[in-house]
């Protein structure tokens, strides 16, 4: 079966660091994507991990452990505009088929 | 040009109408996708076109009919829809069908009355 688990909601303070975890079980695995979605807008591609380890891109970093079926998205120096839903999306064996998690709604407070 | 465009932005249609949603990208991407998204839910994949051929159909009802006239364009033809089909319809594209970030258009907000 296919199962993706990420927290429903998180709250953090402006300027802080937050880590959004994702565990997954999928039929086959080609890599894992993270997307950001602001309310009423389309998802925006943030990162892609295929090998184990940390990928850093500015304030955002993403980590993958294939053996543990685990990923996290790390957001540093939080800004109010980072308030959004963050979607974990592993890619299964079928090319292009992303399996989206339910999303983590992040609220950044002043 | 680094964007995916979709028209119309909003569409209201009756259950007996026929309408089409359009999607366009000029990034040279060879994979294009249709997703459906309900409020407070993640996007659900409907169709994948890979090199202009339909490669994935997620058991979507036949009242939704995709078409890929060329590598830059993707259409979704709608006919005899139900009120529960009301949703945000998102188009996306990626450089290749595998291991490649998908870039989403702004979506078409569809209401079926």
Short mmCIF file of C-alpha atoms in Angstrom, two decimals:
data_model
loop_
_atom_site.label_atom_id
_atom_site.label_comp_id
_atom_site.label_asym_id
_atom_site.label_seq_id
_atom_site.Cartn_x
_atom_site.Cartn_y
_atom_site.Cartn_z
CA UNK A 1 0.00 0.00 0.00
CA UNK A 2 0.93 3.64 -0.07
CA UNK A 3 0.99 5.85 2.99
CA UNK A 4 2.45 9.27 3.63
CA UNK A 5 2.38 10.76 7.10
CA UNK A 6 3.15 14.37 8.00
CA UNK A 7 1.86 16.58 10.83
CA UNK A 8 -1.37 18.41 10.07
CA UNK A 9 -0.39 21.73 11.62
CA UNK A 10 2.66 23.47 13.04
CA UNK A 11 3.22 26.91 14.52
CA UNK A 12 6.54 28.73 14.72
CA UNK A 13 7.88 32.20 15.44
CA UNK A 14 9.31 34.62 12.91
CA UNK A 15 13.08 34.26 12.71
CA UNK A 16 13.06 30.74 14.15
CA UNK A 17 13.81 27.34 12.56
CA UNK A 18 11.15 24.71 11.93
CA UNK A 19 11.44 21.10 10.79
CA UNK A 20 8.53 19.40 9.02
CA UNK A 21 8.79 15.62 9.06
CA UNK A 22 7.41 13.14 6.55
CA UNK A 23 7.38 9.35 6.67
CA UNK A 24 6.29 7.34 3.68
CA UNK A 25 5.61 3.85 2.44
CA UNK A 26 5.19 3.54 -1.32
CA UNK A 27 5.16 0.89 -4.04
CA UNK A 28 8.57 1.63 -5.47
CA UNK A 29 10.48 4.83 -4.86
CA UNK A 30 12.29 7.19 -7.23
CA UNK A 31 12.74 10.23 -5.07
CA UNK A 32 10.87 12.69 -2.90
CA UNK A 33 9.62 16.19 -3.61
CA UNK A 34 8.57 19.01 -1.31
CA UNK A 35 6.08 21.63 -2.41
CA UNK A 36 4.81 24.85 -0.82
CA UNK A 37 1.22 25.92 -1.34
CA UNK A 38 -0.21 29.24 -0.20
CA UNK A 39 -3.96 29.40 0.28
CA UNK A 40 -5.78 29.82 -3.03
CA UNK A 41 -2.61 29.38 -5.07
CA UNK A 42 -0.93 26.54 -6.97
CA UNK A 43 1.80 24.41 -5.39
CA UNK A 44 5.37 25.63 -5.88
CA UNK A 45 8.28 23.20 -6.25
CA UNK A 46 10.78 23.52 -3.38
CA UNK A 47 13.13 20.55 -3.47
CA UNK A 48 13.87 17.07 -4.74
CA UNK A 49 15.88 14.36 -2.98
CA UNK A 50 16.84 11.07 -4.59
CA UNK A 51 19.96 10.16 -2.59
CA UNK A 52 20.27 9.96 1.18
CA UNK A 53 21.43 13.15 2.83
CA UNK A 54 20.78 16.83 3.08
CA UNK A 55 20.15 19.16 0.14
CA UNK A 56 20.47 22.85 0.98
CA UNK A 57 18.89 25.63 -1.03
CA UNK A 58 19.01 29.01 0.65
CA UNK A 59 16.77 29.13 3.73
CA UNK A 60 15.24 25.76 2.86
CA UNK A 61 16.92 22.36 3.23
CA UNK A 62 15.54 18.88 2.68
CA UNK A 63 16.78 15.58 4.05
CA UNK A 64 16.11 12.03 2.92
CA UNK A 65 16.74 8.60 4.43
CA UNK A 66 15.61 5.97 1.95
CA UNK A 67 16.19 3.05 4.32
CA UNK A 68 13.97 4.66 6.97
CA UNK A 69 11.32 5.99 4.58
CA UNK A 70 11.82 9.41 6.14
CA UNK A 71 12.31 12.96 4.96
CA UNK A 72 12.19 16.39 6.51
CA UNK A 73 12.01 19.96 5.29
CA UNK A 74 13.97 22.49 7.33
CA UNK A 75 13.04 26.15 7.11
CA UNK A 76 15.45 28.66 8.66
CA UNK A 77 15.03 32.36 9.48
CA UNK A 78 11.29 32.03 9.20
CA UNK A 79 9.37 34.88 7.60
CA UNK A 80 5.67 35.65 7.76
CA UNK A 81 5.37 34.79 4.06
CA UNK A 82 6.43 31.21 4.87
CA UNK A 83 2.95 30.63 6.33
CA UNK A 84 1.61 28.03 3.91
CA UNK A 85 0.88 24.34 3.47
CA UNK A 86 3.94 22.13 2.87
CA UNK A 87 3.36 18.98 0.87
CA UNK A 88 5.60 15.91 0.97
CA UNK A 89 5.38 13.93 -2.29
CA UNK A 90 7.29 10.71 -2.92
CA UNK A 91 7.52 9.54 -6.52
CA UNK A 92 6.67 5.88 -7.05
CA UNK A 93 7.74 3.56 -9.82
CA UNK A 94 5.44 5.07 -12.40
CA UNK A 95 7.23 8.03 -13.91
CA UNK A 96 5.61 11.31 -13.00
CA UNK A 97 3.24 9.85 -10.44
CA UNK A 98 3.67 11.84 -7.26
CA UNK A 99 1.80 10.70 -4.19
CA UNK A 100 1.04 13.80 -2.14
CA UNK A 101 0.77 13.75 1.63
CA UNK A 102 -2.09 15.63 3.27
CA UNK A 103 0.15 18.65 3.83
CA UNK A 104 1.40 20.44 6.93
CA UNK A 105 -0.20 23.83 7.55
CA UNK A 106 2.56 26.07 8.93
CA UNK A 107 1.63 29.28 10.72
CA UNK A 108 4.42 31.77 11.36
CA UNK A 109 3.66 34.20 14.21
CA UNK A 110 5.38 37.53 14.89
CA UNK B 1 9.46 31.80 -20.12
CA UNK B 2 9.26 29.83 -16.91
CA UNK B 3 5.57 29.51 -16.32
CA UNK B 4 2.61 27.30 -16.96
CA UNK B 5 -0.53 29.16 -18.00
CA UNK B 6 -4.11 27.96 -17.70
CA UNK B 7 -7.38 29.30 -19.06
CA UNK B 8 -9.96 30.10 -17.97
CA UNK B 9 -9.24 31.10 -14.36
CA UNK B 10 -12.84 30.43 -13.36
CA UNK B 11 -15.55 28.37 -15.02
CA UNK B 12 -19.17 27.78 -14.09
CA UNK B 13 -20.97 25.13 -16.10
CA UNK B 14 -24.19 23.19 -15.98
CA UNK B 15 -24.34 19.42 -15.91
CA UNK B 16 -25.30 19.23 -19.59
CA UNK B 17 -22.62 21.62 -20.85
CA UNK B 18 -19.44 20.81 -22.74
CA UNK B 19 -16.39 22.91 -21.95
CA UNK B 20 -12.61 22.67 -22.19
CA UNK B 21 -9.75 23.68 -19.94
CA UNK B 22 -6.50 24.74 -21.56
CA UNK B 23 -2.91 24.59 -20.38
CA UNK B 24 0.25 25.85 -22.08
CA UNK B 25 3.97 25.81 -21.32
CA UNK B 26 6.95 27.00 -23.34
CA UNK B 27 9.74 25.55 -21.21
CA UNK B 28 10.36 22.61 -23.54
CA UNK B 29 9.01 20.22 -20.92
CA UNK B 30 8.08 16.79 -22.26
CA UNK B 31 5.71 15.69 -19.51
CA UNK B 32 2.39 17.35 -18.67
CA UNK B 33 -0.15 16.56 -15.98
CA UNK B 34 -3.72 17.20 -14.89
CA UNK B 35 -4.57 17.28 -11.19
CA UNK B 36 -7.79 17.85 -9.30
CA UNK B 37 -7.70 19.58 -5.92
CA UNK B 38 -10.53 19.92 -3.43
CA UNK B 39 -10.42 22.44 -0.58
CA UNK B 40 -8.01 21.54 2.24
CA UNK B 41 -6.87 18.43 0.37
CA UNK B 42 -3.68 17.68 -1.59
CA UNK B 43 -3.71 17.54 -5.40
CA UNK B 44 -4.91 14.24 -6.86
CA UNK B 45 -3.31 13.09 -10.09
CA UNK B 46 -5.71 12.53 -12.99
CA UNK B 47 -3.60 12.13 -16.13
CA UNK B 48 0.04 12.13 -17.23
CA UNK B 49 1.22 12.81 -20.76
CA UNK B 50 4.76 11.74 -21.53
CA UNK B 51 6.21 12.87 -24.88
CA UNK B 52 2.66 13.70 -26.00
CA UNK B 53 1.35 10.22 -25.25
CA UNK B 54 -1.03 9.40 -22.43
CA UNK B 55 1.02 7.37 -19.97
CA UNK B 56 -1.11 7.42 -16.81
CA UNK B 57 -4.88 7.58 -16.39
CA UNK B 58 -5.79 7.31 -12.72
CA UNK B 59 -9.13 5.63 -13.44
CA UNK B 60 -10.72 8.99 -14.17
CA UNK B 61 -14.39 8.90 -15.31
CA UNK B 62 -14.86 9.27 -19.06
CA UNK B 63 -16.67 12.58 -18.60
CA UNK B 64 -13.11 13.95 -18.37
CA UNK B 65 -11.22 13.61 -21.63
CA UNK B 66 -7.60 14.79 -21.94
CA UNK B 67 -5.90 15.81 -25.15
CA UNK B 68 -2.31 16.77 -25.92
CA UNK B 69 -2.24 18.43 -29.38
CA UNK B 70 1.50 19.16 -29.18
CA UNK B 71 4.33 19.28 -26.68
CA UNK B 72 3.33 22.74 -25.39
CA UNK B 73 -0.42 22.32 -25.05
CA UNK B 74 -2.69 20.22 -22.88
CA UNK B 75 -6.48 20.29 -22.87
CA UNK B 76 -9.08 18.76 -20.61
CA UNK B 77 -12.48 18.32 -22.22
CA UNK B 78 -15.43 18.25 -19.84
CA UNK B 79 -18.86 16.80 -20.56
CA UNK B 80 -21.84 15.88 -18.38
CA UNK B 81 -20.07 16.72 -15.15
CA UNK B 82 -21.53 16.29 -11.69
CA UNK B 83 -21.62 18.87 -8.87
CA UNK B 84 -19.01 16.82 -6.98
CA UNK B 85 -16.58 17.52 -9.83
CA UNK B 86 -16.39 21.13 -8.66
CA UNK B 87 -12.76 21.71 -7.69
CA UNK B 88 -9.53 23.46 -8.64
CA UNK B 89 -8.04 21.84 -11.73
CA UNK B 90 -4.28 22.18 -11.90
CA UNK B 91 -2.03 21.62 -14.87
CA UNK B 92 1.67 20.93 -14.35
CA UNK B 93 4.69 20.21 -16.51
CA UNK B 94 8.14 18.76 -15.94
CA UNK B 95 11.27 18.44 -18.02
CA UNK B 96 10.98 14.66 -18.10
CA UNK B 97 8.34 12.24 -16.76
CA UNK B 98 10.65 10.92 -14.05
CA UNK B 99 12.73 12.51 -11.31
CA UNK B 100 11.94 16.02 -12.43
CA UNK B 101 10.23 18.83 -10.52
CA UNK B 102 6.70 19.52 -11.65
CA UNK B 103 5.79 23.16 -12.19
CA UNK B 104 2.15 24.02 -11.65
CA UNK B 105 -0.08 26.50 -13.40
CA UNK B 106 -2.43 28.75 -11.37
CA UNK B 107 -5.37 26.43 -11.92
CA UNK B 108 -8.96 26.70 -13.14
CA UNK B 109 -11.61 27.01 -10.43
CA UNK B 110 -14.51 24.91 -11.75
CA UNK B 111 -18.04 25.05 -10.39
CA UNK B 112 -20.64 22.60 -11.71
CA UNK B 113 -24.24 23.65 -11.10
#
